[in-house]
Tab-separated table of C-alpha atoms and ligand atoms in Angstrom:
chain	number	residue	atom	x	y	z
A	1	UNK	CA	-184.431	-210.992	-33.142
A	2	UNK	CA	-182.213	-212.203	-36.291
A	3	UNK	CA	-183.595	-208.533	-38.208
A	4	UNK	CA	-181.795	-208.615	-41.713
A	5	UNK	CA	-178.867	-211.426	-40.037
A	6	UNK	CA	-179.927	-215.099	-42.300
A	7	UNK	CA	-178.210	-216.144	-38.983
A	8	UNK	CA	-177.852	-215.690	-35.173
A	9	UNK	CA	-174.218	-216.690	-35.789
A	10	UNK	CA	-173.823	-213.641	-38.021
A	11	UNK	CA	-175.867	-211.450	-36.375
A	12	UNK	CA	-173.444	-211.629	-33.004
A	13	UNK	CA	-170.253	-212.139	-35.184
A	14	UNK	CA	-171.193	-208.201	-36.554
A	15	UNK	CA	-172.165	-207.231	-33.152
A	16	UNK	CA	-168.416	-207.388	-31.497
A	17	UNK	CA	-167.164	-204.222	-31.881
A	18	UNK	CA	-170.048	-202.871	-30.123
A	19	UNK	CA	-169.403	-205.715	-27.142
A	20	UNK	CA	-165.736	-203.945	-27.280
A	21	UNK	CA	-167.388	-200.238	-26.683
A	22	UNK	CA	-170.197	-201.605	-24.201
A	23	UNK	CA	-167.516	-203.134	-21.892
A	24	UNK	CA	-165.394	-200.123	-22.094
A	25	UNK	CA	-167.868	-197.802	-20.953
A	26	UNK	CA	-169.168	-200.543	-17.995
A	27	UNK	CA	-165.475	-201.799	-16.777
A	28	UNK	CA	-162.951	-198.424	-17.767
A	29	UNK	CA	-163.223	-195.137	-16.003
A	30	UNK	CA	-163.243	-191.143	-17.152
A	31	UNK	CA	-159.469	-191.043	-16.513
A	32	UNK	CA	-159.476	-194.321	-18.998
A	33	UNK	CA	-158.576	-197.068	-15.718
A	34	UNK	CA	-160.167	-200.358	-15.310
A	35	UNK	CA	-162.212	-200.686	-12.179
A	36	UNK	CA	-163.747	-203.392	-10.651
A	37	UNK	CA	-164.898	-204.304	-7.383
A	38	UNK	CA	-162.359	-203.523	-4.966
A	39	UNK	CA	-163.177	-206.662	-2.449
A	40	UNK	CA	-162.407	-208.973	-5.728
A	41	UNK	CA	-159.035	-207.498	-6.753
A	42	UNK	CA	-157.871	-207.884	-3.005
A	43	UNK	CA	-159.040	-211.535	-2.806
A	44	UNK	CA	-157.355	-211.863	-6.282
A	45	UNK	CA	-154.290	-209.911	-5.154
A	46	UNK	CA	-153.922	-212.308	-2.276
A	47	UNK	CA	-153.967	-215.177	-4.280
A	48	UNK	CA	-150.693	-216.861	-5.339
A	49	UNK	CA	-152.082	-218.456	-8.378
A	50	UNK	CA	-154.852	-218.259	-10.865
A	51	UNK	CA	-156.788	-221.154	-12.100
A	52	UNK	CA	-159.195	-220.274	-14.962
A	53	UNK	CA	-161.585	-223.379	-15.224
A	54	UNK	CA	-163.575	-223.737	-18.549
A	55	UNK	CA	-164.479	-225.800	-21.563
A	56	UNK	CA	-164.599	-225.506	-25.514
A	57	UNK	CA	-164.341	-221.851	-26.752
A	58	UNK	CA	-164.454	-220.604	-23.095
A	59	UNK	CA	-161.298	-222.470	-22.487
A	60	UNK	CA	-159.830	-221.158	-25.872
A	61	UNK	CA	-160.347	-217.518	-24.203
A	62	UNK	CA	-158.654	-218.226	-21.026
A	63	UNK	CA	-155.587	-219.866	-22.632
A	64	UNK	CA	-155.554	-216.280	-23.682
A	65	UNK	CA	-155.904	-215.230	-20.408
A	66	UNK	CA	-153.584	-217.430	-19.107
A	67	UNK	CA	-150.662	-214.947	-20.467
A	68	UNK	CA	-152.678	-211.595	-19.671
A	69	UNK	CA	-153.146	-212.214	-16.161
A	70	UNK	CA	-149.225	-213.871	-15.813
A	71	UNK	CA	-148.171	-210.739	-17.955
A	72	UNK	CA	-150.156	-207.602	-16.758
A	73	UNK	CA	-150.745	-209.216	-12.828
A	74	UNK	CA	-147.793	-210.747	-12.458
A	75	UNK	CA	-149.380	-213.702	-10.857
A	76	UNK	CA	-148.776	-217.675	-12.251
A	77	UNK	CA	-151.936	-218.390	-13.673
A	78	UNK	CA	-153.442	-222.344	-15.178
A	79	UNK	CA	-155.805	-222.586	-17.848
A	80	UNK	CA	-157.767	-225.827	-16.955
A	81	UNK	CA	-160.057	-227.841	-19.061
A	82	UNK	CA	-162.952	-228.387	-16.263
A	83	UNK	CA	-163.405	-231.714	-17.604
A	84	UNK	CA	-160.342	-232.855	-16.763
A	85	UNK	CA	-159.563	-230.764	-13.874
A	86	UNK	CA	-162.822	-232.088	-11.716
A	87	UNK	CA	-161.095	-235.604	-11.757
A	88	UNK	CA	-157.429	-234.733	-12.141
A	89	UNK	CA	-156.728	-232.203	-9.759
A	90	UNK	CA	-153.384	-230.858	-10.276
A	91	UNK	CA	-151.081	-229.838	-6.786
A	92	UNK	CA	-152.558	-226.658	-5.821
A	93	UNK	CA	-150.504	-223.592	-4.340
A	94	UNK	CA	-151.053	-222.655	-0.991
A	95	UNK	CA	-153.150	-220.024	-1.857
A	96	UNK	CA	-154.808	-220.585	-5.333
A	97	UNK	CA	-157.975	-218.490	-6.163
A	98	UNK	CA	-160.135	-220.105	-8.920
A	99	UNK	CA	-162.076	-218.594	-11.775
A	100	UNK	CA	-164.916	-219.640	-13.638
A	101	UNK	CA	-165.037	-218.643	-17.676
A	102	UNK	CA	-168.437	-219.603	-18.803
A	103	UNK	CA	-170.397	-217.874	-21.161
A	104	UNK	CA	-173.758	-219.485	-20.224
A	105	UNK	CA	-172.771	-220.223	-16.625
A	106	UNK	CA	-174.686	-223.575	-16.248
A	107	UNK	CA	-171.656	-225.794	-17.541
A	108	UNK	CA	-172.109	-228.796	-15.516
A	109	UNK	CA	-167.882	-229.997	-15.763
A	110	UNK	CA	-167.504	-225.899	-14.501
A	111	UNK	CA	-169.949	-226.587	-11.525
A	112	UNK	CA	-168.670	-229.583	-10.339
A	113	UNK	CA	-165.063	-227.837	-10.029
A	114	UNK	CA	-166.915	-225.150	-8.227
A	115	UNK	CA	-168.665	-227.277	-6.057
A	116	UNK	CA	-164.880	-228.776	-5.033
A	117	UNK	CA	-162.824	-226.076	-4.618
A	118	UNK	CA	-165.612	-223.784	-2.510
A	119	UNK	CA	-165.996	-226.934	-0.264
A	120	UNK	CA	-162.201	-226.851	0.145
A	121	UNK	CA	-162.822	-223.130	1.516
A	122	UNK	CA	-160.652	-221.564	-2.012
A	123	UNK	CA	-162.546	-218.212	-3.134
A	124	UNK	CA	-163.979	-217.969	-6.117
A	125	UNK	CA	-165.077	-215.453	-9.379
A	126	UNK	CA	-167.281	-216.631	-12.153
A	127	UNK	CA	-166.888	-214.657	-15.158
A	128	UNK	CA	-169.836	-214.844	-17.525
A	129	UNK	CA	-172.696	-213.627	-20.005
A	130	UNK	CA	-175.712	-214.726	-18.090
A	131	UNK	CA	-175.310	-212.897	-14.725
A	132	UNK	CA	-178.529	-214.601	-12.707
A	133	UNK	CA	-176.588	-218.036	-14.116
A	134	UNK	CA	-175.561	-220.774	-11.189
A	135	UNK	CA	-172.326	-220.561	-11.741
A	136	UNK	CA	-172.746	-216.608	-10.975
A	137	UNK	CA	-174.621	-217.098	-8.316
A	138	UNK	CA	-172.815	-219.835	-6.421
A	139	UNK	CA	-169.119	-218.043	-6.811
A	140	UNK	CA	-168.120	-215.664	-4.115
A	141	UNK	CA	-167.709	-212.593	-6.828
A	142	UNK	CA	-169.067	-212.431	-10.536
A	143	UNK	CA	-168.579	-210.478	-13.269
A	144	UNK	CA	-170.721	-209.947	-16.096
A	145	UNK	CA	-169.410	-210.125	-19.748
A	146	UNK	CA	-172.097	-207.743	-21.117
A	147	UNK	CA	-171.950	-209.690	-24.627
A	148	UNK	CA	-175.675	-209.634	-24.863
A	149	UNK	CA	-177.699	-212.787	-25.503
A	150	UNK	CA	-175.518	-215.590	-27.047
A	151	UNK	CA	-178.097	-217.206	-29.498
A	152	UNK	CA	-176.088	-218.935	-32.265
A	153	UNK	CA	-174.751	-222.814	-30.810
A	154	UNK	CA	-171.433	-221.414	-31.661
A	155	UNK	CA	-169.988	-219.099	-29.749
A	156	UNK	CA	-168.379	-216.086	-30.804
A	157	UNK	CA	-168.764	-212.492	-29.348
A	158	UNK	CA	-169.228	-214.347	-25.638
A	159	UNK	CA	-164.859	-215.009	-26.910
A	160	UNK	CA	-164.094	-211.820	-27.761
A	161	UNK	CA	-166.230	-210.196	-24.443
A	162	UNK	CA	-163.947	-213.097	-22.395
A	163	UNK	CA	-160.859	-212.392	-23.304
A	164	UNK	CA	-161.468	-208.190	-23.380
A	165	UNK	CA	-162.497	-208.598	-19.761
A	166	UNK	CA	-159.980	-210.674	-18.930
A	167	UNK	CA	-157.536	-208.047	-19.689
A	168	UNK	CA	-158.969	-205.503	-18.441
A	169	UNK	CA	-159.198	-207.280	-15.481
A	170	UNK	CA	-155.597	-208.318	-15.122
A	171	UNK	CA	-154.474	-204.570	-15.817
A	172	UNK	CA	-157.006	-203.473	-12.978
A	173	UNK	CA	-155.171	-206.385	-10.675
A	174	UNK	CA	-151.656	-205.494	-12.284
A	175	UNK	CA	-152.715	-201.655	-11.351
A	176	UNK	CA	-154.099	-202.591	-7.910
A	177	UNK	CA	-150.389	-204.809	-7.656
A	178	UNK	CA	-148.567	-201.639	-8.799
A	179	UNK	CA	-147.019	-204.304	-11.371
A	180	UNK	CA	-144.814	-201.802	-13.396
A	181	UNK	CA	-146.489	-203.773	-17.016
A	182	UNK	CA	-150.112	-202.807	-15.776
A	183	UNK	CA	-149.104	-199.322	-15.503
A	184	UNK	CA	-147.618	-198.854	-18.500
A	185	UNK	CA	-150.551	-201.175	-20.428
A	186	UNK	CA	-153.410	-199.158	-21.891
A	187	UNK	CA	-156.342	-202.006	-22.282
A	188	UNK	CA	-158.509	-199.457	-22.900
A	189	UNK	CA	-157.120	-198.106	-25.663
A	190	UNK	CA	-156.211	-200.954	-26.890
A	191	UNK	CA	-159.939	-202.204	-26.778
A	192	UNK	CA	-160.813	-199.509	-28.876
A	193	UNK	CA	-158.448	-200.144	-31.308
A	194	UNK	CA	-159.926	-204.139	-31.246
A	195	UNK	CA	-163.357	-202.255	-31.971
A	196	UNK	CA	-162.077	-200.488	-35.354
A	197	UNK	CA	-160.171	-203.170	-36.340
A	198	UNK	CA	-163.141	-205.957	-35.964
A	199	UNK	CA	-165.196	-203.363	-37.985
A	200	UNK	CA	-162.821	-203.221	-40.730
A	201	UNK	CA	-162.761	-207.359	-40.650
A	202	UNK	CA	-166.454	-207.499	-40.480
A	203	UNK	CA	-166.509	-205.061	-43.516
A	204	UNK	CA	-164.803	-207.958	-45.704
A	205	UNK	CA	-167.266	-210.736	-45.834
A	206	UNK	CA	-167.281	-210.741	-49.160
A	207	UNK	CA	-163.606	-211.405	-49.393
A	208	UNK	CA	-164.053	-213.838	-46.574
A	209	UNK	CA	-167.037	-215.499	-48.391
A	210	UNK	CA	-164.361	-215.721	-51.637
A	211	UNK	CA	-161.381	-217.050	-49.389
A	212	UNK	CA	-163.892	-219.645	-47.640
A	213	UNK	CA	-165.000	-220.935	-50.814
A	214	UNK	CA	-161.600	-221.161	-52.125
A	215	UNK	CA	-160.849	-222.958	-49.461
A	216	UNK	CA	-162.710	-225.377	-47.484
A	217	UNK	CA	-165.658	-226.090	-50.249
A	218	UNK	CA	-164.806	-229.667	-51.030
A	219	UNK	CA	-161.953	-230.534	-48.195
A	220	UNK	CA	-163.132	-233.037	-45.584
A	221	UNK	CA	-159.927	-231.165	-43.246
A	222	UNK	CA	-158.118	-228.116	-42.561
A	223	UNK	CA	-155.240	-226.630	-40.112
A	224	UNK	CA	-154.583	-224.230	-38.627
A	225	UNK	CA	-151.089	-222.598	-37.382
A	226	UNK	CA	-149.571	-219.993	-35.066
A	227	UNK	CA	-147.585	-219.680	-31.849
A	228	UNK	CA	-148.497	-217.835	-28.703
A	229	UNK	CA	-151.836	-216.242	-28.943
A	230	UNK	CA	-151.598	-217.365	-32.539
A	231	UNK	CA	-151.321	-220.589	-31.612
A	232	UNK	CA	-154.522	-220.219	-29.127
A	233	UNK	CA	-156.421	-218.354	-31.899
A	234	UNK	CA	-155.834	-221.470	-33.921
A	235	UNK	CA	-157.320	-223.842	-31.573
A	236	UNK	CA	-161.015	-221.304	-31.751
A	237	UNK	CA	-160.712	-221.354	-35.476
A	238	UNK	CA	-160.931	-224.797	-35.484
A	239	UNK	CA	-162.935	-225.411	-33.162
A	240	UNK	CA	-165.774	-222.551	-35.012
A	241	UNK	CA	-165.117	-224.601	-38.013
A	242	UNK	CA	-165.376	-228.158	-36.853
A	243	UNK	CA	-168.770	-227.693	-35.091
A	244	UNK	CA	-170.907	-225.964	-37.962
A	245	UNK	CA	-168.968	-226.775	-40.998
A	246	UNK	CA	-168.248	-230.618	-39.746
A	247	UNK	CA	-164.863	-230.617	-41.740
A	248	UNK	CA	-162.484	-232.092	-39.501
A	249	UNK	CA	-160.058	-229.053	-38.460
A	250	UNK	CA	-157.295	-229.181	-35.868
A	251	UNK	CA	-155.487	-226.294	-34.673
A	252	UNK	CA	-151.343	-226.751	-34.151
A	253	UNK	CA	-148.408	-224.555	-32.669
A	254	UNK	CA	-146.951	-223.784	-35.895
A	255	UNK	CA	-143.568	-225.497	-34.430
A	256	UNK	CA	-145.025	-228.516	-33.739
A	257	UNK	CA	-146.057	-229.397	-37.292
A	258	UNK	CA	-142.134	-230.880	-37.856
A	259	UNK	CA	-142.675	-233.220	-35.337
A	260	UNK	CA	-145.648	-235.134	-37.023
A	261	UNK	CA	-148.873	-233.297	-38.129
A	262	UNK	CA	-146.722	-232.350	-41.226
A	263	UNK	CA	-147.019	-236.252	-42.468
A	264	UNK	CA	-151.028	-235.105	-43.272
A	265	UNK	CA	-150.372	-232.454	-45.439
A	266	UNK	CA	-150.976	-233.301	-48.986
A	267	UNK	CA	-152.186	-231.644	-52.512
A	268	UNK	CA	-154.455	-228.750	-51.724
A	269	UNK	CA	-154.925	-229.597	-47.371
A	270	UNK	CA	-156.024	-225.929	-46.344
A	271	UNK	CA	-153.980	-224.614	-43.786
A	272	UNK	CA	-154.589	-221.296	-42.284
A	273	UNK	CA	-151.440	-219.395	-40.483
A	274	UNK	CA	-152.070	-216.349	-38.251
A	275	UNK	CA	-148.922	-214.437	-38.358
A	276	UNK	CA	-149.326	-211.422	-35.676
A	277	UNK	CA	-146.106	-211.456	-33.326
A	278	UNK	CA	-142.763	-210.161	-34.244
A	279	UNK	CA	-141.034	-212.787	-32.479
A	280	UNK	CA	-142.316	-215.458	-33.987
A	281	UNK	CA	-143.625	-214.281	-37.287
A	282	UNK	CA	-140.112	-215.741	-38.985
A	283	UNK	CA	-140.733	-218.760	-38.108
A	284	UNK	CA	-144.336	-219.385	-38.446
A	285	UNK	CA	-143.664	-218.052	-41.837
A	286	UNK	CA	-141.543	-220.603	-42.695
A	287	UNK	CA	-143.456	-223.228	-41.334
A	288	UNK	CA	-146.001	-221.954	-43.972
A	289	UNK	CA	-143.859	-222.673	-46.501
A	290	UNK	CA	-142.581	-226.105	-45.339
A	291	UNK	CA	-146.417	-226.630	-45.995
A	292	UNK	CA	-146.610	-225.412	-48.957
A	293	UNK	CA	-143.900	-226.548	-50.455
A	294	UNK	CA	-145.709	-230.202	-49.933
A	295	UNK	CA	-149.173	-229.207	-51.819
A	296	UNK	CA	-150.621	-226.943	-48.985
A	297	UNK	CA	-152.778	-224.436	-49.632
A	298	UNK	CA	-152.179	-221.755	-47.580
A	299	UNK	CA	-154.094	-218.328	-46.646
A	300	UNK	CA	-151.675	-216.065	-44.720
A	301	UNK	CA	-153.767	-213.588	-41.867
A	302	UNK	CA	-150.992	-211.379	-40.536
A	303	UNK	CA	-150.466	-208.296	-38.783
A	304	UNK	CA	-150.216	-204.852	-40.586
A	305	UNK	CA	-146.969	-203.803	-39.456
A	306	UNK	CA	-145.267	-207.679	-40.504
A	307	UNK	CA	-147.340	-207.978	-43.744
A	308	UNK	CA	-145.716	-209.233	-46.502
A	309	UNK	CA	-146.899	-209.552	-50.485
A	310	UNK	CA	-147.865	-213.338	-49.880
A	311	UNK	CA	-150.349	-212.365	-46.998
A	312	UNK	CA	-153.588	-212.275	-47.943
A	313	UNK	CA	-155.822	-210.998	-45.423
A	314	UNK	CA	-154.257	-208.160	-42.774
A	315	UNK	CA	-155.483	-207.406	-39.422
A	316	UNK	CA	-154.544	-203.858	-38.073
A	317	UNK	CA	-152.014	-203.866	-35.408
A	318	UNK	CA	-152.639	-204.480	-31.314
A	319	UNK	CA	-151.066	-205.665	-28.231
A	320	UNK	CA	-149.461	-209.563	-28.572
A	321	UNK	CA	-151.860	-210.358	-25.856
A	322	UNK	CA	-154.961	-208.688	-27.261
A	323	UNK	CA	-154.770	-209.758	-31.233
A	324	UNK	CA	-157.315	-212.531	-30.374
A	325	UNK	CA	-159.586	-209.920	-30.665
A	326	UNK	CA	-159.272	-209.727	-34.527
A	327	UNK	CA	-157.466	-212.846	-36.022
A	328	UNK	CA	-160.598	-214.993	-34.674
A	329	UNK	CA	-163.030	-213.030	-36.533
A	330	UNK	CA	-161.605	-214.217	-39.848
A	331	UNK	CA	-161.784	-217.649	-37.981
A	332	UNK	CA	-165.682	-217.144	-37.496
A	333	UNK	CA	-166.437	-215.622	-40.721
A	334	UNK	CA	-164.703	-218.389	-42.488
A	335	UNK	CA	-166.651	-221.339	-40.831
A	336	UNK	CA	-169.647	-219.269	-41.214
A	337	UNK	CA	-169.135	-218.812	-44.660
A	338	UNK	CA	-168.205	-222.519	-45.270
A	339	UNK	CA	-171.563	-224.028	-43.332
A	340	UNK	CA	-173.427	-221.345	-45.265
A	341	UNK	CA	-171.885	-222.989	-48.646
A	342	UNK	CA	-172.538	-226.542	-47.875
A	343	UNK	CA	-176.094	-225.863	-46.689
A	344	UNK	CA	-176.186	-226.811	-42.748
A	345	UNK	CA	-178.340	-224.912	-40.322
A	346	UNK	CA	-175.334	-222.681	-39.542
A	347	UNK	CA	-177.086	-221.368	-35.999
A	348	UNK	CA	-177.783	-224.953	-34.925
A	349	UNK	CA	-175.403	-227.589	-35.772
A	350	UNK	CA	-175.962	-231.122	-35.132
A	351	UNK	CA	-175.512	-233.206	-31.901
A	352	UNK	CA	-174.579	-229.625	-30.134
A	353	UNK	CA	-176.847	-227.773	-27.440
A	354	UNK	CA	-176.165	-224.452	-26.362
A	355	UNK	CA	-175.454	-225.260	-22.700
A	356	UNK	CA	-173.923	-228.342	-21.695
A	357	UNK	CA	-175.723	-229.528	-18.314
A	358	UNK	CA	-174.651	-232.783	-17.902
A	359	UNK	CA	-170.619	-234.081	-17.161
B	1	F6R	C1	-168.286	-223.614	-28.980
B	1	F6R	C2	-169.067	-223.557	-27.753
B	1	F6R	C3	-168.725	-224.483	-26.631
B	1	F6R	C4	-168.793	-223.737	-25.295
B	1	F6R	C5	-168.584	-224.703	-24.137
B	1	F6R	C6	-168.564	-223.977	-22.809
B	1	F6R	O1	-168.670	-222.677	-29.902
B	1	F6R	O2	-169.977	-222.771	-27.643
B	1	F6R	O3	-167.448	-225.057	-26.813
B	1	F6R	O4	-167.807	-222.738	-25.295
B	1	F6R	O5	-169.620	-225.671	-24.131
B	1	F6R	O6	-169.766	-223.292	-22.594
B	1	F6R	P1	-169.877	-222.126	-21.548
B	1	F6R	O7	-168.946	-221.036	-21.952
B	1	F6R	O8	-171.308	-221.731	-21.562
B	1	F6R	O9	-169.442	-222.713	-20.214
């Protein structure tokens, strides 16, 4: 039940950091390891590359997975959109091993892939929230996200519980690899870190509320900007804002902006930069300012440790991999905030359904 939540959507944005801490104690040991099954981390171990087959915010989360398991594994690794993939098959590796990120498991563009590649004899791993699901049942491994029921159309903690599990299971597969990064990685630590820090996010709705307002009340669209995982984080935020706010919201690597999107900025566009990685955090920054300097206006959501005065929302430090984990719960609380403003039925948004059973 909602209890004191006016929303579903709110009620399971809150409920992350406790996701964090539930799949700590299920997938991270007493001496602070990630274990999992140790038939699945052979089969993945044997594989030669990854493909991690999803749609909409699932996909989002394993574009972010994409890097974790290339980084902490050491093993190439394809986000595909299962929409396009069913139909579009890309040249395959000799020995590919495919996995299915699906919070509801019943995605019918997922199960059609499935259905494919298991006929073609390729092993399989679903990843998802509903654990009796088909697409956990019909996969030769599955592993529960343990978000808890997913109510709200729009999905949030079911992100956050994909992409902690998906690096915690490419340090277990980096560990079982005795890939040098996965031994000197501490997910687990790092996940804990993601549970303080979402609390202390969480803890500024009212800001959030302010900044939303401020924002996106009367704009029909918004962007938003980053590179790397900032860059994927951007893609969620809009997404989370398109589909229960309606205002039409793309997400762009900040570097990309130059080479058209910049012609649609004009007095007071919103644009929204996530500013987390040292190595890029120059640059996006000035790509923030190219915008602004043509009427943008601009709210800055940057890492502790590379905050400057101009920034006005800070996330605490983490991992480049892992800071998914907080910059998209500003991206939640702000479409939440700006479909709770313009009166929508924030938990079920028009021409959406929860799970998407046909192709
Ligand atoms: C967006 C959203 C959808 C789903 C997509 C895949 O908030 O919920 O984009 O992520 O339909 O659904 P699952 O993960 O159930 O396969």
């Amino acid at each position: 039940e909602k209890g004191p939540f006016p929303y579903y959507m709110l009620k399971e944005i809150t409920e992350q950091p406790a996701v964090m801490r539930r799949l700590l104690s299920r997938y991270v040991d007493a001496d602070a390891k990630p274990q999992f099954d140790a038939a699945l981390l052979k089969a993945l171990a044997s594989a030669d590359r990854l493909y991690i087959v999803a749609a909409g915010t699932s996909y989002h989360a394993g574009l972010v997975g994409q890097s974790l398991f290339e980084q902490l594994a050491g093993v190439p690794t394809q986000a595909a959109l299962a929409s396009e993939f069913g139909y579009h098959m890309p040249l395959l590796s000799a020995k590919p091993m495919f996995i299915f990120l699906t919070q509801s498991g019943e995605t019918a563009d997922i199960r059609q892939v499935l259905v494919n590649v298991k006929a073609a004899g390729y092993p399989t791993l679903t990843l998802t929230n509903v654990i009796t699901s088909t697409l956990a049942r019909e996969a030769d491994y599955a592993v529960d996200l343990a978000a808890g029921p997913e109510i709200a159309v729009a999905s949030t903690k079911a992100y956050t519980a994909q992409v902690a599990v998906e690096a915690l299971l490419a340090a277990a597969l980096g560990q079982f690899k005795q890939v040098p990064a996965a031994a000197k990685s501490d997910v687990a630590h790092a996940l804990s870190l993601a549970a303080a820090g979402q609390q202390a996010l969480i803890d500024q709705q009212a800001k959030l509320h302010a900044l939303a307002t401020a924002l996106f009340a009367k704009t029909r669209n918004a962007f938003f900007i980053g590179r790397g995982t900032d860059y994927f984080v951007s893609l969620e935020a809009a997404l989370k804002l398109k589909e229960i706010s309606y205002v039409q919201a793309e997400g762009f690597a900040a570097g990309e902006l130059k080479h058209g999107t910049i012609a649609l900025i004009e007095q007071d566009t919103p644009v929204v930069a996530f500013i987390t990685d040292p190595k890029t955090a120059a640059r996006t920054r000035s790509n923030a300012e190219e915008v602004e300097a043509r009427g943008a206006k601009v709210l800055r959501i940057a890492a502790a440790s590379l905050a400057q005065p101009e920034d006005q929302l800070i996330v605490d430090d983490l991992p480049a991999l892992l800071t998914p984990l907080l910059t998209i719960i500003p991206g939640q609380l702000l479409a939440y905030f700006t479909s709770l403003d313009r009166g929508y039925d924030v938990d079920r948004p028009r021409n959406l359904a929860k799970s998407v059973t046909v192709e």
